[in-house]
mmCIF file of C-alpha atoms in Angstrom:
data_model
loop_
_atom_site.group_PDB
_atom_site.id
_atom_site.type_symbol
_atom_site.label_atom_id
_atom_site.label_comp_id
_atom_site.label_asym_id
_atom_site.label_seq_id
_atom_site.Cartn_x
_atom_site.Cartn_y
_atom_site.Cartn_z
ATOM 1 C CA MET W 1 -17.375 5.411 21.602
ATOM 2 C CA ILE W 2 -16.193 1.927 20.612
ATOM 3 C CA VAL W 3 -13.437 3.039 18.264
ATOM 4 C CA SER W 4 -11.462 5.949 19.703
ATOM 5 C CA TYR W 5 -9.395 8.429 17.765
ATOM 6 C CA LYS W 6 -6.364 6.900 19.481
ATOM 7 C CA ASP W 7 -7.137 3.624 17.687
ATOM 8 C CA THR W 8 -7.169 5.399 14.331
ATOM 9 C CA LEU W 9 -3.665 6.721 15.011
ATOM 10 C CA LYS W 10 -2.408 3.141 14.954
ATOM 11 C CA ILE W 11 -3.273 2.799 11.264
ATOM 12 C CA ALA W 12 -0.800 5.376 10.011
ATOM 13 C CA SER W 13 -0.050 3.168 7.009
ATOM 14 C CA ILE W 14 -3.480 3.996 5.556
ATOM 15 C CA THR W 15 -2.786 7.699 6.062
ATOM 16 C CA ILE W 16 0.565 7.416 4.278
ATOM 17 C CA ILE W 17 -0.848 5.478 1.323
ATOM 18 C CA SER W 18 -3.755 7.918 1.011
ATOM 19 C CA PHE W 19 -1.252 10.764 1.035
ATOM 20 C CA CYS W 20 0.800 9.241 -1.788
ATOM 21 C CA ALA W 21 -2.243 8.581 -3.967
ATOM 22 C CA VAL W 22 -3.845 11.997 -3.594
ATOM 23 C CA PHE W 23 -0.535 13.857 -3.837
ATOM 24 C CA VAL W 24 0.210 12.405 -7.283
ATOM 25 C CA CYS W 25 -3.381 12.660 -8.535
ATOM 26 C CA THR W 26 -3.719 16.281 -7.388
ATOM 27 C CA LEU W 27 -0.592 17.385 -9.216
ATOM 28 C CA PHE W 28 -1.498 15.805 -12.536
ATOM 29 C CA LEU W 29 -5.260 16.337 -12.525
ATOM 30 C CA ASN W 30 -4.994 19.973 -11.454
ATOM 31 C CA PHE W 31 -2.365 20.480 -14.150
ATOM 32 C CA ASN W 32 -4.691 18.918 -16.744
ATOM 33 C CA LEU W 33 -7.613 21.106 -15.707
ATOM 34 C CA ASP W 34 -5.545 24.283 -15.927
ATOM 35 C CA LEU W 35 -3.966 23.107 -19.171
ATOM 36 C CA ALA W 36 -7.415 22.606 -20.707
ATOM 37 C CA GLY W 37 -8.057 26.315 -20.191
ATOM 38 C CA VAL W 38 -5.360 27.235 -22.734
ATOM 39 C CA GLY W 39 -6.046 24.397 -25.159
ATOM 40 C CA ASN W 40 -7.782 26.695 -27.635
ATOM 41 C CA GLU W 41 -4.656 28.851 -27.902
ATOM 42 C CA ILE W 42 -2.573 26.004 -29.327
ATOM 43 C CA THR W 43 -2.414 26.013 -33.126
ATOM 44 C CA SER W 44 0.928 24.438 -33.973
ATOM 45 C CA PRO W 45 0.745 20.677 -34.777
ATOM 46 C CA ALA W 46 3.948 19.976 -32.819
ATOM 47 C CA THR W 47 2.646 21.875 -29.790
ATOM 48 C CA ARG W 48 -0.720 20.118 -30.094
ATOM 49 C CA SER W 49 1.052 16.745 -30.013
ATOM 50 C CA PHE W 50 2.968 17.808 -26.915
ATOM 51 C CA TYR W 51 -0.292 19.060 -25.361
ATOM 52 C CA ASP W 52 -2.065 15.748 -26.056
ATOM 53 C CA ALA W 53 0.883 13.812 -24.626
ATOM 54 C CA GLN W 54 0.811 15.864 -21.416
ATOM 55 C CA VAL W 55 -2.931 15.334 -21.013
ATOM 56 C CA MET W 56 -2.623 11.604 -21.642
ATOM 57 C CA THR W 57 0.296 11.335 -19.209
ATOM 58 C CA GLY W 58 -1.776 12.973 -16.480
ATOM 59 C CA LYS W 59 -4.678 10.599 -17.076
ATOM 60 C CA VAL W 60 -2.493 7.483 -17.145
ATOM 61 C CA VAL W 61 -0.441 8.385 -14.067
ATOM 62 C CA SER W 62 -3.530 9.380 -12.070
ATOM 63 C CA SER W 63 -5.418 6.236 -13.072
ATOM 64 C CA LEU W 64 -2.553 3.875 -12.277
ATOM 65 C CA ALA W 65 -1.521 5.559 -9.029
ATOM 66 C CA GLY W 66 -5.068 6.115 -7.845
ATOM 67 C CA GLY W 67 -6.305 2.653 -8.844
ATOM 68 C CA CYS W 68 -3.433 0.653 -7.335
ATOM 69 C CA LEU W 69 -3.353 2.639 -4.117
ATOM 70 C CA LEU W 70 -7.157 2.563 -3.819
ATOM 71 C CA LEU W 71 -7.089 -1.233 -3.959
ATOM 72 C CA THR W 72 -4.296 -1.346 -1.390
ATOM 73 C CA THR W 73 -6.146 0.987 0.978
ATOM 74 C CA VAL W 74 -9.315 -1.125 0.719
ATOM 75 C CA VAL W 75 -7.381 -4.275 1.659
ATOM 76 C CA LEU W 76 -5.559 -2.491 4.476
ATOM 77 C CA LEU W 77 -8.731 -0.992 5.938
ATOM 78 C CA CYS W 78 -10.548 -4.341 5.919
ATOM 79 C CA PHE W 79 -7.491 -5.946 7.514
ATOM 80 C CA TYR W 80 -7.380 -3.351 10.317
ATOM 81 C CA VAL W 81 -11.132 -3.455 10.965
ATOM 82 C CA GLY W 82 -11.052 -7.242 11.142
ATOM 83 C CA HIS W 83 -8.027 -7.151 13.437
ATOM 84 C CA PHE W 84 -9.723 -4.609 15.739
ATOM 85 C CA ILE W 85 -12.821 -6.807 15.997
ATOM 86 C CA ASP W 86 -10.722 -9.904 16.696
ATOM 87 C CA ILE W 87 -8.883 -8.329 19.631
ATOM 88 C CA HIS W 88 -12.037 -6.702 21.067
ATOM 89 C CA GLN W 89 -14.396 -9.649 20.715
ATOM 90 C CA LYS W 90 -15.346 -9.789 24.390
ATOM 91 C CA GLU W 91 -16.129 -6.065 24.630
ATOM 92 C CA LEU W 92 -18.241 -6.235 21.472
ATOM 93 C CA GLY W 93 -19.968 -9.392 22.747
ATOM 94 C CA ILE W 94 -20.924 -7.605 25.965
ATOM 95 C CA LEU W 95 -22.451 -4.731 23.977
ATOM 96 C CA LYS W 96 -24.476 -7.155 21.852
ATOM 97 C CA ALA W 97 -25.580 -9.023 24.978
ATOM 98 C CA LEU W 98 -26.769 -5.725 26.489
ATOM 99 C CA GLY W 99 -29.070 -5.208 23.519
ATOM 100 C CA TYR W 100 -27.056 -2.992 21.180
ATOM 101 C CA SER W 101 -27.839 -3.828 17.575
ATOM 102 C CA ARG W 102 -25.181 -4.854 15.092
ATOM 103 C CA PHE W 103 -25.655 -1.650 13.118
ATOM 104 C CA CYS W 104 -25.468 0.494 16.257
ATOM 105 C CA ILE W 105 -22.042 -0.981 17.022
ATOM 106 C CA ALA W 106 -20.816 -1.000 13.422
ATOM 107 C CA ARG W 107 -21.599 2.665 12.779
ATOM 108 C CA GLU W 108 -18.961 3.670 15.343
ATOM 109 C CA PHE W 109 -16.309 2.349 12.958
ATOM 110 C CA TRP W 110 -16.768 5.434 10.769
ATOM 111 C CA THR W 111 -13.803 6.962 12.608
ATOM 112 C CA PHE W 112 -11.473 4.742 10.570
ATOM 113 C CA GLY W 113 -12.209 7.114 7.715
ATOM 114 C CA CYS W 114 -10.486 9.881 9.677
ATOM 115 C CA SER W 115 -7.106 8.329 8.867
ATOM 116 C CA VAL W 116 -7.935 8.614 5.157
ATOM 117 C CA LEU W 117 -9.115 12.213 5.548
ATOM 118 C CA THR W 118 -5.859 13.112 7.296
ATOM 119 C CA GLY W 119 -3.836 11.671 4.418
ATOM 120 C CA THR W 120 -5.935 13.156 1.604
ATOM 121 C CA ALA W 121 -6.181 16.639 3.130
ATOM 122 C CA SER W 122 -2.455 16.897 3.893
ATOM 123 C CA ALA W 123 -1.596 15.543 0.418
ATOM 124 C CA TYR W 124 -3.862 18.082 -1.294
ATOM 125 C CA LEU W 125 -2.250 20.919 0.652
ATOM 126 C CA CYS W 126 1.310 19.740 -0.034
ATOM 127 C CA ALA W 127 0.536 19.253 -3.725
ATOM 128 C CA HIS W 128 -0.688 22.839 -4.025
ATOM 129 C CA LEU W 129 2.472 24.105 -2.342
ATOM 130 C CA LEU W 130 4.584 22.220 -4.889
ATOM 131 C CA MET W 131 2.337 22.963 -7.852
ATOM 132 C CA PRO W 132 4.031 26.171 -9.147
ATOM 133 C CA THR W 133 7.338 24.324 -9.406
ATOM 134 C CA PHE W 134 5.625 21.303 -10.947
ATOM 135 C CA TYR W 135 4.011 23.469 -13.636
ATOM 136 C CA GLU W 136 7.373 24.993 -14.526
ATOM 137 C CA VAL W 137 8.977 21.573 -14.851
ATOM 138 C CA GLN W 138 6.138 20.226 -16.995
ATOM 139 C CA ASN W 139 6.518 23.168 -19.387
ATOM 140 C CA GLU W 140 10.283 23.571 -19.148
ATOM 141 C CA LEU W 141 10.562 23.449 -22.963
ATOM 142 C CA GLY W 142 8.283 26.471 -23.242
ATOM 143 C CA LEU W 143 6.033 24.873 -25.853
ATOM 144 C CA LEU W 144 2.789 25.539 -23.980
ATOM 145 C CA PRO W 145 1.236 28.974 -23.326
ATOM 146 C CA ASP W 146 1.784 30.378 -19.840
ATOM 147 C CA PHE W 147 -0.982 29.556 -17.372
ATOM 148 C CA LYS W 148 -1.344 29.862 -13.626
ATOM 149 C CA VAL W 149 -2.362 27.498 -10.865
ATOM 150 C CA HIS W 150 -6.082 27.589 -10.087
ATOM 151 C CA PHE W 151 -8.091 26.091 -7.278
ATOM 152 C CA HIS W 152 -10.767 23.636 -8.432
ATOM 153 C CA PRO W 153 -13.434 22.936 -5.760
ATOM 154 C CA GLY W 154 -14.705 19.858 -7.593
ATOM 155 C CA LEU W 155 -11.251 18.295 -7.589
ATOM 156 C CA CYS W 156 -10.885 19.022 -3.888
ATOM 157 C CA LEU W 157 -14.210 17.322 -3.203
ATOM 158 C CA LEU W 158 -13.263 14.335 -5.384
ATOM 159 C CA LEU W 159 -9.803 13.751 -3.924
ATOM 160 C CA VAL W 160 -10.164 14.843 -0.293
ATOM 161 C CA PHE W 161 -13.672 14.387 1.052
ATOM 162 C CA LEU W 162 -15.223 11.656 -1.103
ATOM 163 C CA PRO W 163 -12.423 9.115 -0.372
ATOM 164 C CA ALA W 164 -12.815 9.741 3.361
ATOM 165 C CA LEU W 165 -16.588 9.265 3.083
ATOM 166 C CA PHE W 166 -16.162 6.122 0.994
ATOM 167 C CA PHE W 167 -13.740 4.498 3.442
ATOM 168 C CA SER W 168 -15.876 5.471 6.433
ATOM 169 C CA LEU W 169 -18.843 3.702 4.821
ATOM 170 C CA LEU W 170 -16.614 0.758 3.915
ATOM 171 C CA ALA W 171 -15.451 0.410 7.527
ATOM 172 C CA VAL W 172 -19.050 0.482 8.769
ATOM 173 C CA CYS W 173 -20.259 -2.064 6.203
ATOM 174 C CA TYR W 174 -17.331 -4.436 6.673
ATOM 175 C CA SER W 175 -17.593 -4.343 10.475
ATOM 176 C CA TYR W 176 -21.352 -4.952 10.172
ATOM 177 C CA LEU W 177 -20.698 -8.113 8.137
ATOM 178 C CA LYS W 178 -17.767 -9.159 10.329
ATOM 179 C CA MET W 179 -19.909 -9.107 13.489
ATOM 180 C CA LYS W 180 -22.571 -11.420 12.076
ATOM 181 C CA VAL W 181 -22.076 -13.818 14.969
ATOM 182 C CA SER W 182 -23.889 -14.429 18.225
ATOM 183 C CA PRO W 183 -22.940 -12.516 21.406
ATOM 184 C CA LEU W 184 -21.924 -15.823 22.987
ATOM 185 C CA THR W 185 -19.396 -16.502 20.235
ATOM 186 C CA LEU W 186 -17.851 -13.080 20.765
ATOM 187 C CA LEU W 187 -17.782 -13.511 24.546
ATOM 188 C CA ARG W 188 -15.965 -16.807 24.206
ATOM 189 C CA GLY W 189 -13.284 -14.957 22.291
ATOM 190 C CA LYS W 190 -12.865 -17.559 19.583
ATOM 191 C CA GLU W 191 -10.489 -16.530 16.858
ATOM 192 C CA SER W 192 -12.195 -15.890 13.559
ATOM 193 C CA ALA W 193 -9.268 -17.170 11.553
ATOM 194 C CA LYS W 194 -9.916 -20.467 9.843
ATOM 195 C CA ILE W 195 -7.446 -23.278 10.185
ATOM 196 C CA VAL W 196 -6.171 -24.226 6.778
ATOM 197 C CA LYS W 197 -5.296 -27.892 6.623
ATOM 198 C CA ALA W 198 -2.563 -29.248 4.450
ATOM 199 C CA ARG W 199 -3.840 -30.669 1.178
ATOM 200 C CA LYS W 200 -1.999 -33.933 1.709
ATOM 201 C CA GLU W 201 0.360 -35.606 4.082
ATOM 202 C CA SER W 202 3.848 -34.173 3.842
ATOM 203 C CA ASP W 203 7.274 -35.531 4.751
ATOM 204 C CA LEU W 204 8.805 -32.049 4.839
ATOM 205 C CA PRO W 205 10.873 -31.047 7.892
ATOM 206 C CA PHE W 206 8.910 -29.411 10.692
ATOM 207 C CA LEU W 207 10.285 -25.883 10.182
ATOM 208 C CA GLN W 208 9.666 -25.954 6.439
ATOM 209 C CA GLU W 209 6.106 -27.266 6.823
ATOM 210 C CA LEU W 210 5.385 -24.663 9.519
ATOM 211 C CA GLY W 211 6.574 -21.904 7.217
ATOM 212 C CA LYS W 212 4.293 -23.086 4.404
ATOM 213 C CA SER W 213 1.371 -23.394 6.811
ATOM 214 C CA ASN W 214 1.832 -19.788 7.955
ATOM 215 C CA VAL W 215 1.715 -18.602 4.354
ATOM 216 C CA ARG W 216 -1.430 -20.615 3.581
ATOM 217 C CA GLN W 217 -3.279 -19.241 6.591
ATOM 218 C CA ARG W 218 -2.447 -15.569 5.990
ATOM 219 C CA LYS W 219 -2.985 -14.824 2.328
ATOM 220 C CA SER W 220 -3.625 -11.123 3.014
ATOM 221 C CA LEU W 221 -0.088 -10.785 4.377
ATOM 222 C CA VAL W 222 1.239 -12.517 1.258
ATOM 223 C CA PHE W 223 -0.495 -9.784 -0.745
ATOM 224 C CA PHE W 224 1.023 -7.029 1.421
ATOM 225 C CA ILE W 225 4.571 -8.327 1.105
ATOM 226 C CA THR W 226 4.277 -9.021 -2.629
ATOM 227 C CA PHE W 227 2.732 -5.595 -3.223
ATOM 228 C CA ALA W 228 5.361 -3.837 -1.123
ATOM 229 C CA ILE W 229 8.219 -5.253 -3.191
ATOM 230 C CA PHE W 230 6.228 -4.790 -6.410
ATOM 231 C CA CYS W 231 5.991 -1.048 -5.669
ATOM 232 C CA PHE W 232 9.646 -0.844 -4.704
ATOM 233 C CA SER W 233 10.828 -2.706 -7.810
ATOM 234 C CA SER W 234 8.646 -0.927 -10.371
ATOM 235 C CA MET W 235 9.047 2.599 -9.039
ATOM 236 C CA MET W 236 12.743 2.292 -8.305
ATOM 237 C CA GLN W 237 13.514 1.089 -11.843
ATOM 238 C CA MET W 238 11.051 3.557 -13.363
ATOM 239 C CA SER W 239 12.732 6.462 -11.615
ATOM 240 C CA PHE W 240 16.043 5.668 -13.334
ATOM 241 C CA SER W 241 14.401 6.304 -16.730
ATOM 242 C CA MET W 242 12.583 9.499 -15.725
ATOM 243 C CA ASP W 243 15.549 11.779 -16.429
ATOM 244 C CA GLU W 244 15.252 11.054 -20.156
ATOM 245 C CA LEU W 245 11.504 10.500 -20.457
ATOM 246 C CA ALA W 246 10.217 13.107 -18.000
ATOM 247 C CA SER W 247 12.170 15.137 -15.421
ATOM 248 C CA GLU W 248 14.309 14.858 -12.318
ATOM 249 C CA MET W 249 11.332 15.911 -10.179
ATOM 250 C CA MET W 250 9.303 12.986 -11.508
ATOM 251 C CA ALA W 251 12.232 10.660 -10.825
ATOM 252 C CA VAL W 252 12.508 11.817 -7.214
ATOM 253 C CA MET W 253 8.740 11.617 -6.673
ATOM 254 C CA THR W 254 8.534 8.136 -8.168
ATOM 255 C CA MET W 255 11.443 6.792 -6.149
ATOM 256 C CA GLY W 256 10.219 8.426 -2.933
ATOM 257 C CA ILE W 257 6.703 6.997 -3.247
ATOM 258 C CA GLY W 258 8.065 3.536 -4.043
ATOM 259 C CA ILE W 259 10.373 3.505 -1.026
ATOM 260 C CA VAL W 260 7.699 4.851 1.345
ATOM 261 C CA LEU W 261 5.065 2.358 0.198
ATOM 262 C CA ALA W 262 7.508 -0.548 0.393
ATOM 263 C CA CYS W 263 8.752 0.315 3.885
ATOM 264 C CA VAL W 264 5.277 1.008 5.313
ATOM 265 C CA THR W 265 3.637 -2.100 3.854
ATOM 266 C CA LEU W 266 6.581 -4.369 4.644
ATOM 267 C CA PHE W 267 6.663 -3.115 8.241
ATOM 268 C CA LEU W 268 2.915 -3.725 8.594
ATOM 269 C CA ALA W 269 3.109 -7.248 7.187
ATOM 270 C CA SER W 270 6.160 -8.297 9.203
ATOM 271 C CA THR W 271 4.727 -6.930 12.447
ATOM 272 C CA SER W 272 1.423 -8.718 11.859
ATOM 273 C CA VAL W 273 3.170 -12.018 11.087
ATOM 274 C CA VAL W 274 5.263 -11.894 14.268
ATOM 275 C CA LYS W 275 2.275 -10.931 16.466
ATOM 276 C CA ALA W 276 0.027 -13.595 14.962
ATOM 277 C CA ASN W 277 2.666 -16.278 15.631
ATOM 278 C CA GLY W 278 3.510 -15.176 19.165
ATOM 279 C CA LYS W 279 2.363 -18.392 20.830
ATOM 280 C CA THR W 280 4.008 -20.509 18.142
ATOM 281 C CA ILE W 281 7.306 -18.716 18.786
ATOM 282 C CA ALA W 282 6.886 -19.251 22.535
ATOM 283 C CA MET W 283 6.324 -22.993 22.144
ATOM 284 C CA MET W 284 9.295 -23.316 19.793
ATOM 285 C CA LYS W 285 11.507 -21.584 22.340
ATOM 286 C CA VAL W 286 10.224 -23.910 25.060
ATOM 287 C CA PHE W 287 11.234 -26.912 22.935
ATOM 288 C CA GLY W 288 14.724 -25.495 22.451
ATOM 289 C CA TYR W 289 14.594 -23.890 19.008
ATOM 290 C CA GLN W 290 16.891 -20.925 18.449
ATOM 291 C CA SER W 291 15.587 -17.476 17.506
ATOM 292 C CA ARG W 292 17.038 -17.929 14.031
ATOM 293 C CA ASP W 293 14.959 -21.094 13.566
ATOM 294 C CA CYS W 294 11.828 -19.315 14.820
ATOM 295 C CA ALA W 295 12.371 -16.440 12.400
ATOM 296 C CA LYS W 296 12.952 -18.844 9.537
ATOM 297 C CA ALA W 297 9.725 -20.729 10.269
ATOM 298 C CA VAL W 298 7.610 -17.596 10.790
ATOM 299 C CA LEU W 299 9.052 -15.237 8.166
ATOM 300 C CA GLY W 300 10.988 -17.459 5.755
ATOM 301 C CA GLY W 301 7.924 -18.637 3.840
ATOM 302 C CA TYR W 302 7.269 -15.114 2.560
ATOM 303 C CA ARG W 303 10.689 -14.634 0.955
ATOM 304 C CA PRO W 304 9.773 -16.343 -2.377
ATOM 305 C CA TRP W 305 6.724 -14.080 -2.636
ATOM 306 C CA ALA W 306 8.911 -11.029 -2.100
ATOM 307 C CA TYR W 307 11.172 -12.026 -5.013
ATOM 308 C CA PHE W 308 8.080 -12.799 -7.087
ATOM 309 C CA GLY W 309 6.892 -9.252 -6.383
ATOM 310 C CA PHE W 310 10.230 -7.913 -7.588
ATOM 311 C CA VAL W 311 9.914 -9.811 -10.884
ATOM 312 C CA LEU W 312 6.348 -8.568 -11.368
ATOM 313 C CA GLY W 313 7.450 -4.999 -10.676
ATOM 314 C CA SER W 314 10.248 -5.255 -13.222
ATOM 315 C CA LEU W 315 7.902 -6.513 -15.936
ATOM 316 C CA TYR W 316 5.235 -3.955 -15.045
ATOM 317 C CA GLN W 317 7.522 -0.930 -15.254
ATOM 318 C CA TYR W 318 8.997 -2.134 -18.542
ATOM 319 C CA LEU W 319 5.590 -2.643 -20.171
ATOM 320 C CA LEU W 320 4.270 0.657 -18.792
ATOM 321 C CA LEU W 321 7.191 2.726 -20.073
ATOM 322 C CA ARG W 322 7.240 0.831 -23.353
ATOM 323 C CA ILE W 323 3.572 1.667 -23.918
ATOM 324 C CA ALA W 324 4.158 5.277 -22.850
ATOM 325 C CA VAL W 325 6.951 5.751 -25.384
ATOM 326 C CA SER W 326 5.263 3.805 -28.179
ATOM 327 C CA VAL W 327 1.727 5.154 -27.754
ATOM 328 C CA ILE W 328 1.506 8.270 -25.607
ATOM 329 C CA PHE W 329 4.642 10.008 -26.918
ATOM 330 C CA ALA W 330 4.556 8.456 -30.410
ATOM 331 C CA ASP W 331 3.905 11.782 -32.172
ATOM 332 C CA LEU W 332 6.618 13.718 -30.347
ATOM 333 C CA GLU W 333 10.056 14.276 -31.800
ATOM 334 C CA ASN W 334 13.361 13.507 -30.063
ATOM 335 C CA VAL W 335 11.781 11.028 -27.651
ATOM 336 C CA PRO W 336 14.420 8.352 -26.890
ATOM 337 C CA GLU W 337 13.526 4.749 -27.602
ATOM 338 C CA TYR W 338 13.052 2.782 -24.396
ATOM 339 C CA HIS W 339 14.756 -0.552 -23.767
ATOM 340 C CA PHE W 340 14.853 -2.700 -20.664
ATOM 341 C CA ASP W 341 17.519 -1.211 -18.391
ATOM 342 C CA ILE W 342 19.533 -4.126 -16.996
ATOM 343 C CA PRO W 343 21.893 -1.966 -14.849
ATOM 344 C CA ALA W 344 18.851 -0.266 -13.311
ATOM 345 C CA MET W 345 17.291 -3.651 -12.616
ATOM 346 C CA LEU W 346 20.463 -4.948 -10.946
ATOM 347 C CA THR W 347 20.734 -1.771 -8.847
ATOM 348 C CA ALA W 348 17.103 -2.101 -7.778
ATOM 349 C CA LEU W 349 17.652 -5.798 -7.007
ATOM 350 C CA PHE W 350 20.616 -4.995 -4.771
ATOM 351 C CA CYS W 351 18.640 -2.261 -2.957
ATOM 352 C CA PHE W 352 15.657 -4.586 -2.564
ATOM 353 C CA ALA W 353 17.786 -7.400 -1.147
ATOM 354 C CA ALA W 354 19.462 -4.987 1.274
ATOM 355 C CA LEU W 355 16.107 -3.548 2.394
ATOM 356 C CA TYR W 356 14.308 -6.866 2.740
ATOM 357 C CA GLU W 357 17.109 -8.701 4.516
ATOM 358 C CA THR W 358 17.644 -5.748 6.873
ATOM 359 C CA VAL W 359 13.967 -5.849 7.842
ATOM 360 C CA MET W 360 14.124 -9.614 8.338
ATOM 361 C CA PHE W 361 17.258 -9.237 10.463
ATOM 362 C CA CYS W 362 15.560 -6.615 12.653
ATOM 363 C CA TYR W 363 12.558 -8.871 13.217
ATOM 364 C CA THR W 364 14.825 -11.811 13.974
ATOM 365 C CA LYS W 365 16.358 -9.698 16.734
ATOM 366 C CA LYS W 366 12.861 -8.769 17.886
ATOM 367 C CA ILE W 367 11.917 -12.445 18.116
ATOM 368 C CA GLU W 368 15.112 -13.087 20.059
ATOM 369 C CA LYS W 369 14.075 -10.503 22.674
ATOM 370 C CA MET W 370 10.538 -11.908 23.062
ATOM 371 C CA SER W 371 10.224 -13.785 26.351
ATOM 372 C CA VAL W 372 7.986 -16.835 26.714
ATOM 373 C CA LYS W 373 6.342 -15.351 29.821
ATOM 374 C CA GLU W 374 5.520 -12.111 28.056
ATOM 375 C CA ILE W 375 3.892 -13.913 25.136
ATOM 376 C CA MET W 376 1.812 -16.315 27.222
ATOM 377 C CA LEU W 377 0.477 -13.518 29.451
ATOM 378 C CA GLU W 378 -0.920 -11.557 26.502
#
């Protein structure tokens, strides 16, 4: 087996993101399916409006959470598959030289889907354990008829097994395309990354130009960092408004998912940046640069993108909640009017700055401990 189950354990970030997506979708979609069973019993116009708002909320939350996290998982899986092929080029080249076809090698990458299955299955189970409490919170006003939690096999198939199958096929297809090179190229161990040249001559200082070059060459890591802070910003600020618009449970869930996604994605991106620039860090140390200068050159170029992600997250959560109040809950009475919460934004900004700078400080210390001999022997 080319890809062992031990290799799939290294991509825990995909498991965590899959867990978050399916956990939220299971709660709301299962609630909607059970709620549809008592829809005929609702006759009051006010109750019908509340019923329609609950159904629409479930659809919107599931679509947004599922869609965003699906896109993130696709990018992450392609990143991991490409990284695995890059560091195992010689082994894969030997297999191709021995006569193994490209498809025969690529089909072994189906095991990457196991990480998704682990996340989806555990999320589905945890969601069902929480579901009785979730149903009570959703109907805490007592406007809806009483209904129980039911198991829906179709939903289980849709949220647990089909995503795992989809990502297994994606890993196979992407690895098949990624290995469209000759065995000799793989045996030589040439890096697949393209060198991105500067658009024009620059008089910028060396450290500043190096930082910009790192960003240009690794656009996928720019996406990861921007997305991580986007999730943190939007979900942190959104959670502060959930007490009035939804419930404390929703606030805790929203904040928890935002923090988990931010930490996991930011850790992945920072680790990848440091590993990819190992030899650059070694050469800078040889020429007398301090660890602080190395960290600034390697990681500093991503800081503007992190703050850009925070701004995007702030705008996104405001527009989303504004639309929810103005459209989804328009027919309900006693729904508070939503305005942009500046104190919540400042609190989220302080938490973001503390989180991001703490991570950068930790990786600066990690760079400081990296020895030139250790890097060059890798």
